[in-house]
Structure formats: structure tokens, C-alpha cells
Short mmCIF file of C-alpha atoms in Angstrom, two decimals:
data_model
loop_
_atom_site.label_atom_id
_atom_site.label_comp_id
_atom_site.label_asym_id
_atom_site.label_seq_id
_atom_site.Cartn_x
_atom_site.Cartn_y
_atom_site.Cartn_z
CA MET O 1 -30.71 2.89 10.34
CA TYR O 2 -32.77 3.12 7.18
CA LYS O 3 -35.13 0.16 6.74
CA ALA O 4 -34.09 -2.50 4.25
CA LYS O 5 -35.35 -2.28 0.68
CA PRO O 6 -35.42 -5.05 -1.97
CA GLU O 7 -32.72 -3.30 -3.99
CA MET O 8 -30.49 -3.26 -0.90
CA ARG O 9 -30.85 -7.03 -0.50
CA ILE O 10 -30.08 -7.57 -4.19
CA MET O 11 -26.95 -5.39 -4.01
CA LEU O 12 -25.71 -7.11 -0.86
CA ALA O 13 -26.32 -10.52 -2.43
CA VAL O 14 -24.32 -9.47 -5.51
CA LEU O 15 -21.45 -8.24 -3.33
CA LEU O 16 -21.40 -11.43 -1.25
CA LEU O 17 -21.45 -13.52 -4.43
CA LEU O 18 -18.59 -11.46 -5.83
CA PHE O 19 -16.40 -11.96 -2.76
CA THR O 20 -17.37 -15.63 -2.53
CA VAL O 21 -16.06 -16.19 -6.06
CA PHE O 22 -13.01 -13.93 -5.89
CA LEU O 23 -11.97 -14.30 -2.23
CA PHE O 24 -13.40 -17.21 -0.27
CA LEU O 25 -13.38 -19.91 -2.95
CA PRO O 26 -9.79 -19.17 -4.09
CA LEU O 27 -8.52 -19.26 -0.50
CA LEU O 28 -10.46 -22.45 0.26
CA LEU O 29 -9.03 -24.15 -2.84
CA LEU O 30 -5.55 -22.91 -1.90
CA PHE O 31 -5.84 -24.55 1.51
CA ILE O 32 -7.20 -27.79 0.00
CA ARG O 33 -4.40 -27.95 -2.60
CA SER O 34 -1.80 -27.44 0.14
CA LEU O 35 -3.07 -30.65 1.79
CA GLU O 36 -3.61 -32.62 -1.42
CA THR O 37 -1.21 -35.46 -2.30
CA GLY O 38 -1.26 -38.54 -4.50
CA GLN O 39 -2.25 -40.64 -1.48
CA GLY O 40 -5.03 -38.33 -0.25
CA PHE O 41 -4.94 -35.40 2.15
CA SER O 42 -2.01 -34.95 4.52
CA LEU O 43 0.69 -32.54 5.64
CA ALA O 44 3.21 -34.10 3.26
CA ASN O 45 3.47 -30.95 1.12
CA TYR O 46 4.43 -28.88 4.14
CA ALA O 47 6.98 -31.50 5.20
CA ALA O 48 8.43 -31.58 1.67
CA VAL O 49 8.71 -27.82 1.53
CA TRP O 50 10.57 -27.70 4.83
CA SER O 51 12.93 -30.51 3.95
CA GLU O 52 13.59 -29.85 0.25
CA ARG O 53 13.69 -26.11 -0.09
CA ASP O 54 15.25 -24.92 3.15
CA ILE O 55 12.09 -22.98 3.94
CA GLY O 56 13.10 -22.76 7.58
CA ALA O 57 16.07 -20.50 6.77
CA SER O 58 13.97 -18.43 4.35
CA ALA O 59 11.19 -18.03 6.92
CA LEU O 60 13.72 -16.95 9.55
CA ASN O 61 15.24 -14.48 7.08
CA SER O 62 11.79 -13.07 6.35
CA LEU O 63 11.07 -12.66 10.05
CA LYS O 64 14.42 -10.97 10.76
CA ILE O 65 14.32 -8.51 7.87
CA SER O 66 10.64 -7.70 8.47
CA ALA O 67 11.15 -7.11 12.20
CA ALA O 68 14.16 -4.84 11.56
CA THR O 69 12.19 -2.95 8.90
CA ALA O 70 9.16 -2.53 11.16
CA CYS O 71 11.29 -1.12 14.00
CA LEU O 72 13.10 1.38 11.76
CA SER O 73 10.00 2.47 9.84
CA THR O 74 7.98 2.98 13.02
CA VAL O 75 10.73 5.05 14.66
CA LEU O 76 11.36 7.14 11.54
CA GLY O 77 7.64 7.56 10.85
CA PHE O 78 7.04 8.69 14.43
CA THR O 79 9.96 11.14 14.23
CA LEU O 80 8.56 12.73 11.08
CA ALA O 81 5.03 12.90 12.46
CA TYR O 82 6.27 14.34 15.77
CA ALA O 83 8.25 16.99 13.92
CA LEU O 84 5.17 18.03 11.94
CA HIS O 85 2.78 18.15 14.90
CA CYS O 86 4.89 19.10 17.91
CA THR O 87 7.33 21.70 16.60
CA ARG O 88 7.01 25.25 15.28
CA MET O 89 8.74 24.40 12.04
CA TYR O 90 7.83 26.64 9.10
CA LYS O 91 4.41 25.69 7.71
CA SER O 92 5.77 25.65 4.17
CA MET O 93 8.44 23.15 5.23
CA LYS O 94 5.82 20.98 6.90
CA GLY O 95 3.76 21.00 3.71
CA ILE O 96 6.76 20.00 1.61
CA LEU O 97 7.66 17.16 3.99
CA ARG O 98 4.07 15.85 3.99
CA THR O 99 4.04 15.82 0.19
CA VAL O 100 7.51 14.42 -0.44
CA ILE O 101 7.18 11.52 2.00
CA ILE O 102 4.56 9.81 -0.20
CA ILE O 103 6.73 9.82 -3.38
CA PRO O 104 7.86 6.16 -2.96
CA MET O 105 4.19 5.12 -3.01
CA LEU O 106 4.01 6.30 -6.64
CA LEU O 107 6.63 3.76 -7.80
CA PRO O 108 6.59 -0.05 -8.08
CA THR O 109 8.62 -1.77 -5.37
CA ILE O 110 10.64 -3.77 -7.88
CA THR O 111 12.11 -0.44 -9.05
CA TYR O 112 13.45 0.29 -5.56
CA GLY O 113 16.10 -2.40 -5.85
CA PHE O 114 17.40 -1.14 -9.19
CA ALA O 115 17.50 2.42 -7.82
CA ILE O 116 19.53 1.12 -4.86
CA MET O 117 21.92 -0.65 -7.24
CA TYR O 118 22.47 2.50 -9.30
CA SER O 119 22.79 4.69 -6.19
CA LEU O 120 24.79 2.60 -3.71
CA GLY O 121 26.43 0.00 -5.96
CA ASN O 122 30.10 -0.01 -7.04
CA GLN O 123 29.46 2.65 -9.69
CA GLY O 124 26.39 4.18 -8.04
CA LEU O 125 25.70 7.89 -7.91
CA ILE O 126 26.04 8.17 -4.12
CA THR O 127 29.08 5.88 -4.14
CA ARG O 128 30.83 8.10 -6.71
CA MET O 129 29.96 11.23 -4.74
CA LEU O 130 31.39 9.75 -1.52
CA GLY O 131 34.39 8.18 -3.24
CA ARG O 132 33.75 4.66 -1.92
CA GLN O 133 31.02 2.08 -1.48
CA LEU O 134 29.54 2.19 2.01
CA PHE O 135 28.46 -1.47 2.20
CA ASP O 136 27.40 -4.46 0.14
CA ILE O 137 23.93 -3.74 -1.22
CA TYR O 138 22.92 -7.31 -2.07
CA GLY O 139 21.17 -9.31 0.60
CA PHE O 140 20.11 -8.03 4.01
CA ASN O 141 21.50 -4.47 3.66
CA GLY O 142 19.92 -3.65 0.32
CA MET O 143 16.62 -5.27 1.24
CA LEU O 144 16.49 -3.38 4.54
CA ILE O 145 16.97 -0.05 2.76
CA GLY O 146 14.36 -0.93 0.15
CA TYR O 147 11.84 -2.16 2.71
CA VAL O 148 12.25 0.91 4.93
CA VAL O 149 11.74 3.23 1.96
CA TYR O 150 8.70 1.14 0.97
CA THR O 151 7.04 0.95 4.40
CA LEU O 152 7.98 4.36 5.83
CA PRO O 153 5.29 6.35 3.93
CA PRO O 154 2.30 4.22 5.05
CA ALA O 155 3.70 3.98 8.60
CA PHE O 156 4.10 7.75 8.68
CA LEU O 157 0.59 8.36 7.34
CA LEU O 158 -0.91 6.11 10.02
CA ILE O 159 0.94 7.86 12.86
CA HIS O 160 0.41 11.29 11.29
CA ASN O 161 -3.35 10.69 11.21
CA ALA O 162 -3.37 9.52 14.83
CA PHE O 163 -1.47 12.66 15.91
CA LYS O 164 -4.46 14.76 14.78
CA TYR O 165 -6.43 13.37 17.72
CA VAL O 166 -3.77 14.05 20.34
CA ASP O 167 -4.65 17.10 22.44
CA LYS O 168 -1.37 19.01 22.76
CA LYS O 169 -2.59 21.20 25.59
CA PHE O 170 -1.94 18.25 27.90
CA ILE O 171 1.75 18.51 26.98
CA ILE O 172 1.76 22.10 28.21
CA VAL O 173 -0.15 21.16 31.36
CA SER O 174 2.27 18.33 32.06
CA HIS O 175 5.25 20.69 31.93
CA LEU O 176 3.49 23.23 34.14
CA MET O 177 2.88 20.52 36.73
CA GLY O 178 6.60 19.84 36.89
CA ASP O 179 6.78 16.55 35.01
CA GLY O 180 10.19 15.69 33.63
CA THR O 181 10.80 15.59 29.89
CA PHE O 182 10.69 11.80 29.64
CA ARG O 183 7.61 11.42 31.88
CA SER O 184 5.74 14.12 30.01
CA PHE O 185 6.70 12.61 26.64
CA ALA O 186 5.61 9.13 27.71
CA ASN O 187 2.25 10.20 29.17
CA THR O 188 1.14 12.84 26.68
CA ILE O 189 2.60 11.54 23.41
CA LEU O 190 3.55 7.86 23.53
CA ARG O 191 0.57 6.69 25.62
CA PRO O 192 -2.12 8.23 23.36
CA LEU O 193 -0.28 6.96 20.27
CA ALA O 194 0.40 3.43 21.53
CA GLY O 195 -2.24 1.86 19.30
CA ALA O 196 -1.11 3.77 16.22
CA LEU O 197 2.55 2.96 16.84
CA GLY O 198 1.70 -0.71 17.23
CA GLY O 199 -0.38 -0.52 14.07
CA ALA O 200 2.49 1.08 12.16
CA PHE O 201 4.83 -1.70 13.34
CA VAL O 202 2.42 -4.45 12.27
CA LEU O 203 1.69 -2.75 8.94
CA SER O 204 5.40 -2.35 8.14
CA PHE O 205 6.10 -5.93 9.18
CA ILE O 206 3.35 -7.41 6.99
CA LEU O 207 4.20 -5.25 3.98
CA SER O 208 7.87 -6.24 4.06
CA PHE O 209 7.18 -9.89 4.90
CA THR O 210 4.93 -10.33 1.86
CA ASP O 211 6.67 -8.08 -0.70
CA PHE O 212 8.28 -9.67 -3.73
CA GLY O 213 9.58 -6.71 -5.74
CA ILE O 214 12.50 -5.68 -3.52
CA PRO O 215 14.04 -9.14 -2.87
CA ALA O 216 13.60 -9.90 -6.59
CA SER O 217 16.06 -7.11 -7.44
CA VAL O 218 18.55 -6.86 -4.53
CA GLY O 219 17.88 -10.02 -2.53
CA GLY O 220 20.99 -11.79 -3.80
CA THR O 221 21.50 -15.05 -1.92
CA TYR O 222 19.42 -13.84 1.05
CA ASN O 223 16.34 -15.97 0.36
CA VAL O 224 12.97 -15.02 1.81
CA LEU O 225 9.58 -16.71 1.57
CA ALA O 226 8.37 -14.44 -1.23
CA THR O 227 11.26 -15.39 -3.53
CA GLN O 228 10.90 -19.06 -2.61
CA LEU O 229 7.24 -18.92 -3.60
CA TYR O 230 8.14 -17.29 -6.93
CA GLU O 231 10.75 -19.97 -7.67
CA VAL O 232 8.35 -22.79 -6.81
CA MET O 233 5.54 -21.43 -9.00
CA LEU O 234 7.48 -20.01 -11.94
CA GLY O 235 10.63 -22.14 -11.88
CA SER O 236 11.64 -24.72 -14.45
CA ILE O 237 9.26 -27.27 -12.88
CA PRO O 238 6.28 -25.51 -11.22
CA ASP O 239 4.85 -27.30 -8.18
CA MET O 240 1.32 -26.15 -7.42
CA HIS O 241 0.98 -28.17 -4.21
CA GLN O 242 4.18 -26.90 -2.63
CA GLY O 243 3.34 -23.39 -3.83
CA ALA O 244 -0.01 -23.66 -2.08
CA ALA O 245 1.74 -24.85 1.10
CA ILE O 246 4.14 -21.89 1.10
CA SER O 247 1.23 -19.52 0.41
CA VAL O 248 -0.68 -20.81 3.44
CA MET O 249 2.46 -20.41 5.55
CA MET O 250 2.75 -16.78 4.42
CA LEU O 251 -0.71 -16.12 5.86
CA ALA O 252 0.40 -16.92 9.41
CA PRO O 253 2.25 -13.65 10.25
CA ALA O 254 -0.49 -11.61 8.60
CA VAL O 255 -3.19 -13.35 10.67
CA PHE O 256 -1.12 -12.81 13.81
CA GLY O 257 -0.71 -9.15 12.84
CA ILE O 258 -4.46 -8.64 12.48
CA TRP O 259 -5.02 -10.27 15.87
CA LEU O 260 -2.40 -8.00 17.41
CA LEU O 261 -4.00 -4.92 15.84
CA GLN O 262 -7.32 -5.85 17.43
CA ARG O 263 -5.60 -6.15 20.80
CA LEU O 264 -3.89 -2.81 20.29
CA GLU O 265 -7.25 -1.16 19.66
CA LYS O 266 -7.84 -1.33 23.40
CA LEU O 267 -4.93 1.06 23.92
CA ASN O 268 -6.55 3.76 21.81
CA PHE O 269 -8.47 6.57 23.47
CA HIS O 270 -9.63 10.01 22.44
CA TYR O 271 -10.18 13.36 24.07
CA ASP O 272 -13.70 14.69 24.25
CA ASN O 273 -12.65 18.13 23.06
CA ALA O 274 -9.25 17.91 21.40
CA ALA O 275 -7.86 21.38 20.87
CA ASP O 276 -5.54 22.37 18.06
CA THR O 277 -3.00 23.91 20.41
CA GLU O 278 0.34 25.22 19.20
CA LEU O 279 3.26 24.32 21.44
CA PRO O 280 5.61 27.12 22.54
CA HIS O 281 8.72 27.85 20.50
CA HIS O 282 11.75 25.79 21.46
CA ARG O 283 14.66 26.67 19.23
CA VAL O 284 16.83 23.62 19.91
CA ARG O 285 13.97 21.13 19.66
CA ASP O 286 12.54 22.68 16.50
CA SER O 287 15.91 23.01 14.77
CA VAL O 288 17.07 19.49 15.62
CA LEU O 289 13.82 17.82 14.56
CA ALA O 290 13.65 19.90 11.38
CA ALA O 291 17.20 18.84 10.50
CA ILE O 292 16.48 15.17 11.27
CA SER O 293 13.30 15.25 9.17
CA ILE O 294 15.12 16.80 6.22
CA VAL O 295 17.90 14.19 6.47
CA ILE O 296 15.34 11.34 6.53
CA VAL O 297 13.43 12.65 3.52
CA LEU O 298 16.53 13.58 1.52
CA GLY O 299 18.09 10.21 2.30
CA MET O 300 14.99 8.49 0.98
CA LEU O 301 14.78 10.67 -2.15
CA SER O 302 18.50 10.30 -2.88
CA ILE O 303 17.89 6.62 -3.59
CA PHE O 304 15.52 7.53 -6.42
CA ALA O 305 17.47 10.48 -7.83
CA ILE O 306 19.43 8.25 -10.22
CA MET O 307 16.20 6.93 -11.71
CA PHE O 308 15.43 10.41 -13.08
CA ILE O 309 19.04 11.02 -14.18
CA ALA O 310 20.37 7.82 -15.79
CA PRO O 311 17.81 7.59 -18.63
CA TRP O 312 18.91 11.01 -19.91
CA LEU O 313 22.60 10.06 -20.03
CA ASN O 314 24.20 8.19 -22.91
CA ARG O 315 25.68 5.33 -20.88
CA TYR O 316 25.79 5.90 -17.15
CA PRO O 317 28.30 5.96 -15.48
CA TYR O 318 30.82 5.74 -18.33
CA ASP O 319 29.38 8.31 -20.75
CA THR O 320 27.39 11.10 -19.09
CA THR O 321 26.54 13.11 -22.19
CA PHE O 322 22.87 14.09 -22.48
CA THR O 323 20.68 12.01 -24.81
CA LEU O 324 17.03 11.36 -25.56
CA LYS O 325 17.60 7.96 -27.12
CA HIS O 326 16.56 5.90 -24.11
CA VAL O 327 13.27 7.70 -23.65
CA MET O 328 12.58 7.78 -27.39
CA SER O 329 13.31 4.06 -27.72
CA ILE O 330 10.54 3.37 -25.19
CA VAL O 331 8.11 5.76 -26.87
CA GLN O 332 8.84 4.24 -30.28
CA SER O 333 8.58 0.65 -29.03
CA SER O 334 5.10 -0.62 -29.78
CA ASP O 335 5.64 -3.55 -27.40
CA LEU O 336 6.58 -1.41 -24.38
CA MET O 337 3.95 1.25 -25.08
CA LYS O 338 1.35 -1.51 -25.28
CA VAL O 339 2.47 -2.70 -21.85
CA TYR O 340 2.13 0.85 -20.51
CA ALA O 341 -1.33 1.12 -22.09
CA ASN O 342 -2.26 -2.21 -20.44
CA SER O 343 -1.24 -0.80 -17.06
CA LEU O 344 -3.36 2.30 -17.61
CA TRP O 345 -6.33 0.18 -18.66
CA VAL O 346 -6.07 -2.17 -15.68
CA ALA O 347 -5.59 0.75 -13.25
CA LEU O 348 -8.55 2.65 -14.69
CA LEU O 349 -10.88 -0.35 -14.52
CA THR O 350 -9.65 -1.20 -11.02
CA SER O 351 -10.21 2.39 -9.90
CA LEU O 352 -13.74 2.74 -11.28
CA LEU O 353 -15.07 -0.73 -10.47
CA GLY O 354 -13.19 -1.01 -7.17
CA THR O 355 -14.49 2.34 -5.93
CA ALA O 356 -18.06 1.40 -6.85
CA ILE O 357 -17.81 -1.96 -5.04
CA ALA O 358 -16.12 -0.54 -1.92
CA TYR O 359 -18.56 2.40 -1.78
CA TRP O 360 -21.68 0.25 -2.10
CA ALA O 361 -20.34 -2.20 0.47
CA ALA O 362 -19.78 0.64 2.97
CA LEU O 363 -23.14 2.21 2.12
CA LEU O 364 -25.05 -1.01 2.80
CA ASN O 365 -23.15 -1.58 6.03
CA VAL O 366 -23.47 1.91 7.50
CA ARG O 367 -26.80 3.18 6.17
CA SER O 368 -29.12 0.17 6.09
CA SER O 369 -30.73 -2.22 8.56
CA LEU O 370 -29.84 -5.41 6.67
CA LYS O 371 -29.19 -8.24 9.11
CA ILE O 372 -25.93 -9.44 7.55
CA ARG O 373 -24.57 -6.04 6.54
CA SER O 374 -21.63 -6.45 8.95
CA SER O 375 -20.37 -9.26 6.70
CA MET O 376 -18.60 -6.52 4.73
CA ASP O 377 -16.45 -5.86 7.80
CA THR O 378 -15.45 -9.52 7.80
CA VAL O 379 -14.57 -9.32 4.11
CA SER O 380 -12.54 -6.18 4.80
CA MET O 381 -10.57 -7.89 7.57
CA ILE O 382 -9.79 -10.92 5.40
CA THR O 383 -8.68 -8.87 2.37
CA ASN O 384 -6.43 -6.89 4.68
CA THR O 385 -4.84 -10.16 5.82
CA VAL O 386 -4.17 -11.90 2.50
CA PRO O 387 -0.85 -10.97 0.79
CA GLY O 388 -0.96 -10.16 -2.92
CA MET O 389 1.22 -13.13 -3.89
CA VAL O 390 -1.02 -15.53 -1.98
CA LEU O 391 -4.11 -14.10 -3.65
CA GLY O 392 -2.44 -14.43 -7.05
CA ILE O 393 -1.60 -18.10 -6.42
CA ALA O 394 -5.16 -18.76 -5.25
CA TYR O 395 -6.54 -17.23 -8.46
CA LEU O 396 -4.10 -19.23 -10.53
CA LEU O 397 -5.32 -22.46 -8.94
CA LEU O 398 -9.04 -21.64 -9.17
CA PHE O 399 -9.26 -20.02 -12.60
CA ASN O 400 -6.63 -22.06 -14.43
CA GLY O 401 -8.36 -23.40 -17.53
CA SER O 402 -11.31 -21.00 -17.23
CA ASP O 403 -12.23 -18.16 -19.57
CA LEU O 404 -10.83 -15.69 -17.04
CA LYS O 405 -7.28 -17.01 -17.34
CA GLY O 406 -4.95 -14.54 -19.06
CA THR O 407 -7.55 -11.74 -19.22
CA PHE O 408 -7.62 -8.19 -17.94
CA ALA O 409 -10.68 -9.10 -15.87
CA ILE O 410 -8.75 -11.43 -13.56
CA LEU O 411 -6.08 -8.74 -13.01
CA VAL O 412 -8.75 -6.16 -12.19
CA PHE O 413 -10.61 -8.39 -9.72
CA CYS O 414 -7.35 -9.44 -8.07
CA ASN O 415 -6.44 -5.77 -7.58
CA ILE O 416 -9.88 -4.87 -6.26
CA VAL O 417 -9.85 -7.65 -3.67
CA HIS O 418 -6.21 -6.98 -2.77
CA PHE O 419 -6.73 -3.24 -2.14
CA PHE O 420 -10.35 -3.35 -0.95
CA THR O 421 -9.81 -2.68 2.76
CA THR O 422 -8.52 0.91 2.80
CA PRO O 423 -11.05 2.43 0.33
CA TYR O 424 -13.87 0.54 2.09
CA LEU O 425 -12.82 2.01 5.46
CA MET O 426 -12.53 5.47 3.87
CA ALA O 427 -16.12 5.26 2.63
CA LYS O 428 -17.39 3.71 5.85
CA ASN O 429 -15.86 6.48 7.93
CA ALA O 430 -17.29 9.23 5.69
CA LEU O 431 -20.80 7.73 5.43
CA SER O 432 -21.08 7.12 9.17
CA LYS O 433 -20.63 10.84 9.85
CA MET O 434 -23.53 11.93 7.63
CA ASN O 435 -27.04 12.76 8.83
CA PRO O 436 -28.76 9.36 9.28
CA SER O 437 -32.20 10.77 8.41
CA TRP O 438 -31.46 11.84 4.82
CA GLU O 439 -32.84 8.62 3.29
CA THR O 440 -36.01 8.84 5.40
CA THR O 441 -36.51 12.47 4.40
CA GLY O 442 -36.02 11.55 0.74
CA GLU O 443 -38.62 8.79 1.04
CA LEU O 444 -41.14 11.20 2.58
CA LEU O 445 -40.55 13.50 -0.39
CA GLY O 446 -41.25 10.65 -2.80
CA ASP O 447 -37.69 9.81 -3.81
CA SER O 448 -36.54 6.21 -4.04
CA TRP O 449 -33.52 5.04 -2.04
CA ILE O 450 -31.37 4.91 -5.17
CA LYS O 451 -32.40 8.44 -6.10
CA THR O 452 -31.60 9.75 -2.62
CA VAL O 453 -28.19 8.12 -2.72
CA TYR O 454 -27.49 9.63 -6.14
CA ARG O 455 -28.79 13.12 -5.32
CA VAL O 456 -27.76 13.51 -1.66
CA ILE O 457 -25.37 10.86 -0.31
CA VAL O 458 -22.90 10.69 -3.21
CA PRO O 459 -22.43 14.50 -3.57
CA ASN O 460 -21.77 14.81 0.16
CA SER O 461 -19.14 12.06 0.05
CA ALA O 462 -17.58 13.08 -3.26
CA ALA O 463 -14.31 14.12 -1.63
CA THR O 464 -13.89 10.64 -0.18
CA ILE O 465 -14.79 9.07 -3.53
CA PHE O 466 -11.93 10.97 -5.16
CA ASP O 467 -9.60 9.60 -2.46
CA MET O 468 -10.83 6.07 -3.18
CA LEU O 469 -10.39 6.47 -6.94
CA GLY O 470 -6.81 7.69 -6.50
CA TYR O 471 -5.93 4.94 -4.02
CA PHE O 472 -7.15 2.13 -6.30
CA PHE O 473 -5.54 3.63 -9.42
CA MET O 474 -2.10 4.28 -7.97
CA ASN O 475 -1.83 0.92 -6.24
CA ALA O 476 -2.97 -0.91 -9.38
CA MET O 477 -0.22 0.87 -11.35
CA VAL O 478 2.61 -0.14 -9.01
CA THR O 479 1.64 -3.60 -7.73
CA ILE O 480 3.53 -6.69 -8.81
CA SER O 481 2.93 -9.22 -6.01
CA GLY O 482 -0.54 -10.35 -7.06
CA VAL O 483 -0.41 -9.94 -10.82
CA ILE O 484 3.01 -11.57 -11.39
CA PHE O 485 1.32 -15.01 -11.55
CA LEU O 486 -1.69 -13.87 -13.58
CA VAL O 487 -0.36 -11.81 -16.50
CA SER O 488 -0.05 -13.26 -19.97
CA ALA O 489 1.80 -12.09 -23.08
CA GLN O 490 -1.28 -10.07 -24.04
CA THR O 491 -2.03 -8.64 -20.59
CA SER O 492 1.50 -7.86 -19.37
CA VAL O 493 1.68 -4.67 -17.29
CA VAL O 494 4.62 -2.37 -16.56
CA ALA O 495 5.47 -3.88 -13.16
CA SER O 496 5.67 -7.41 -14.59
CA LYS O 497 7.54 -6.16 -17.67
CA ILE O 498 10.19 -4.62 -15.41
CA LYS O 499 10.78 -8.07 -13.92
CA GLU O 500 11.28 -9.42 -17.45
CA LEU O 501 13.65 -6.60 -18.43
CA GLN O 502 15.75 -7.36 -15.35
CA HIS O 503 16.92 -10.62 -16.92
CA PHE O 504 18.35 -8.70 -19.87
CA ALA O 505 19.93 -5.97 -17.64
CA LYS O 506 17.97 -3.28 -19.51
CA PHE O 507 18.05 -0.81 -16.64
CA ASN O 508 17.52 2.32 -18.73
CA GLU O 509 14.27 0.85 -20.03
CA ILE O 510 13.32 -0.06 -16.45
CA PHE O 511 13.92 3.49 -15.24
CA VAL O 512 12.03 5.07 -18.15
CA LEU O 513 9.01 2.84 -17.58
CA SER O 514 9.22 3.62 -13.85
CA MET O 515 9.23 7.33 -14.67
CA PHE O 516 6.11 6.81 -16.76
CA ILE O 517 4.40 5.15 -13.79
CA PHE O 518 5.60 7.88 -11.42
CA PHE O 519 4.38 10.81 -13.51
CA THR O 520 1.11 9.04 -14.31
CA ASN O 521 0.42 8.44 -10.62
CA LEU O 522 1.51 11.98 -9.78
CA LEU O 523 -0.95 13.36 -12.33
CA ILE O 524 -3.77 11.21 -10.97
CA LYS O 525 -2.88 12.26 -7.42
CA LEU O 526 -3.01 15.95 -8.37
CA LEU O 527 -6.30 15.51 -10.25
CA CYS O 528 -7.89 13.65 -7.33
CA ASP O 529 -6.67 16.28 -4.87
CA TYR O 530 -8.08 19.01 -7.09
CA GLY O 531 -11.42 17.24 -7.39
CA GLN O 532 -11.49 16.65 -3.65
CA ARG O 533 -10.81 20.31 -2.84
CA ARG O 534 -13.41 21.46 -5.37
CA MET O 535 -16.11 19.19 -3.95
CA MET O 536 -15.32 20.20 -0.38
CA THR O 537 -15.57 23.88 -1.34
CA LYS O 538 -18.82 23.24 -3.21
CA ASN O 539 -20.36 21.38 -0.26
CA LYS O 540 -19.49 24.23 2.09
#
């Protein structure tokens, strides 16, 4: 560890002050407001919520749909990851599957529901192709499809990353020793991946439990906690105290999930010398898993196909002649283009400022001897626990009446805190692998700590920085949960505008704006990947 410098203490103090103002104080006020009544502090708000708003049924609905989603997403994510790592599928096909699976992450979740409506509804694209509607899309069925599509990519990425540390030569050894198929599979695949599979389940559960976009579009009469919270806060008569009570209740599953993840960490283990061993060809296994993987990915993409088709048709499904009028109406609308520009501005500021904050937090934690540097790990754990909607409510309560209300700044800080955990862990992982003596060497050569960081540390972690920039930008473009309570007429972003357009059934405008978000995120993803590859080549 490099000895502490005054500038390190100043930077850590600034970071702690930042998270005190934009994380701890909002959550503390949220908890206080949930207990506050006209007669003092009590649990009356919680009792009122349970008795007046049928929260019990909504909470049970949230638990059921989230558990079903988590099971399906974990199984499907494992199947895809297993197909990529444990079969001799064509490498080009593996590359395509790895790329295509992340496409839903480039779109706002509120768009998923409208895509489901236009794909599986009475006049949906898939319905018309099959000649009949398969099932009712409003309520549990539609939400389950939307949630699985939403949570499958991150669940897959988590399991896919864990598979890289599974030594496949033990699979071969197990078969040579006469183990049966099931025994070999359990001991050499499932056992090493137990922690990752549990993590994927918890992640999928929390994401679906706290999401607002999908139930807002296809929830129908199937109420969940997220929609109840929205109705309480933005209904005809907003109730801040009951909203605070529901927000605190929404923290419970997330806190339990974090506790469970810590317990699951004990199941993880690694091989001292993991070998990148190719398994022998097995025609039936490879063909079946390749077919299943293609069906999963195509099934997911088929939901979004209509989004890229309907805006180019005159009046889907009644008039399918080609037209540019829907796209041109968006381009020529100063109001909608301003909203798109707002989204770009918020995403850019979130990306730049968020990456700087997460990077410096990781740097001070990993490469300094400050006594309270591990406080950044605590911050990371808390930000990973708090749902976006809860954070938005907390900001609304704390900053209502302040100069921050209705500004881009509050949206940016909400996004940074909301998405802090993953970029912070990216930076922490990269910085911990670097030579710990670089700062000492720089000091011996007469360089200051800041100069060494700028000249040595940053260039060697540039690839990770590009990953962090892309992560912050893309998530800031698609999020709706946190910002839905914080936007104003002047700071409206695309995701919140889509919610507004829903009330007027302007689905072509919704799809065009969603396409704008998709292609913007795709461009940023390609640019970040290019920058990452270039820096990795340069460092070699």
C-alpha cells in the first residue's frame, strides 16, 4: 500500500461528503418520513398502506412474478453460457450469440411492454404470423416475458464470466473415471458455478422486483409494489408519507438479496491453474444446445422486431405501405428532439462524472493506506441495494424546494449513485491487479502521486475506463425508475417522455424514440469497444 498523502485525504473526504449528501441523508430522511405522522413518530403509515391500498396483494404479486422471472432467467442464462463454453459450436456463432444477447440492455424497459403489445397482442406481428393469439399479454404473462427479456442479459453475463474460471479438464477427467453424466455435470459444472448461479437468481429477482417500466406498460390489473409506489407519489393526491413507507418496504427484498449473495460467496472457489481446455466433439450435445441457444435468442429478438418495423409503415397493422412520416415527425418536432438532447446531455454528464467518481473511489481504496478507505466498499454495497425508484423518492423528499429540484444536476447525481456499484467494482478489480510499487517508484523519481496516477496508472487501466464510461452512459439513457420522480418540463428525458406518450397511445413516436436510444447506445458501445481494444493493443 502506498502511504497516505494530503491530497488522498482531501479526495476521500470529498467522496464521503458527496455520498453523505446524495445517498445517506436521502435514505435517512426517507426512513424518518415513513415514520412521521401528525401525532409524532409511529408505524401508522405502514398500517395505513397495508389497509388502504391492498399492499399485501401487490407485495405477493411482486414476489411471485420476481421469483418466476429469477428461475427462468437463471436457467436460460446458464443454458446460453453452457452452450458457449462447453460445446464445439462454431466460433462465429458463439460471437454472434454473445453480442446479440445484450441488445435488450440498449433499450429502456418501458419500451419492452409496448413491443410485447405490438408483437403478441391481438393484432401483433407474431400473432398475425401464427394466425391466433397465444395468450393474454396483460398482467402476469406479459410482465413475465418482459422481465425475463430484461433480466436474462445481466444474468447471462454473470454466469458467462464465472464460466471463464471453470477448469474444463476436470470434466474430461470425471468422464474418464467413470462418473455418470449427471454426477459429472453436478460436480464439475454446477458445483463450481453455485455462487454465480445464486448471484444470477438474486440479481434477476431484485431487478424485476424493483422495475417500474414493464408493469407500467403491460401490468394491466396485476398490481405490483412499483406501480403502487408510482400511484401514491404521482396520483391525483400525492402522499409523501405513504410513499416513503412503500419505498422502505421495497428495500427489504434487496437487503435480503445482498445478505444471500454474501452467504453464496462461500460456495465460490477457483482452480490454481485453470486451463482453457476444449471439450471433445459431441454431435448431439453440440447440435441440441446450439439449436436451443438460437431459439432463446431469436425468441427474445422477435419481441423487439416490431419496434424497428412499425415506425416505417403507414398505419400498422391496417396499412403496411412504407413511409418516413413517423420518423420525420420526430425529427421535425422541436419538443421531442429537445427531450432526446436532454437524454444525451444527462447520459454524457453521468458517464464522465460517474466514471471519475467511481475510479477515484476505487483508486483510494486499492492503492492507498488511508484508514477508512474501505468505506467505499460499504458505499458500493448500499448503492447496489437501493432500487432506483426508492432513490428517486428519497431525492424528492430531501431536495424538494432546493435549488437542485428540477435540474439536470439532480438527475445526474441520481444516476451516478444508482449505477455506482458495477463501474466501481470494474475499476477496483483492474487497479488491484497492477504493480503495487508504481507509485513508490514514481515518488523516487520525483513525481507527485497525482502525476504518477496520470502518467502510469490511468494509461494502464484505460481499457477498464472505457468500460465504465459505456456502462454509465448506456444505463443513464435507458433508466426510468429513478428519474421518473425527478424530471421537470425542462429536464424531461426520453424514458420519461415515453411514459407520457403512452397516455396518448402514440406508439409510433414511442418506437422511434426507442430506436434513437438503441442506435445511440449501440454507437457508444462500439466506440467504447474500439477504444478498449486500441488501448489494450497499445499497452501490449
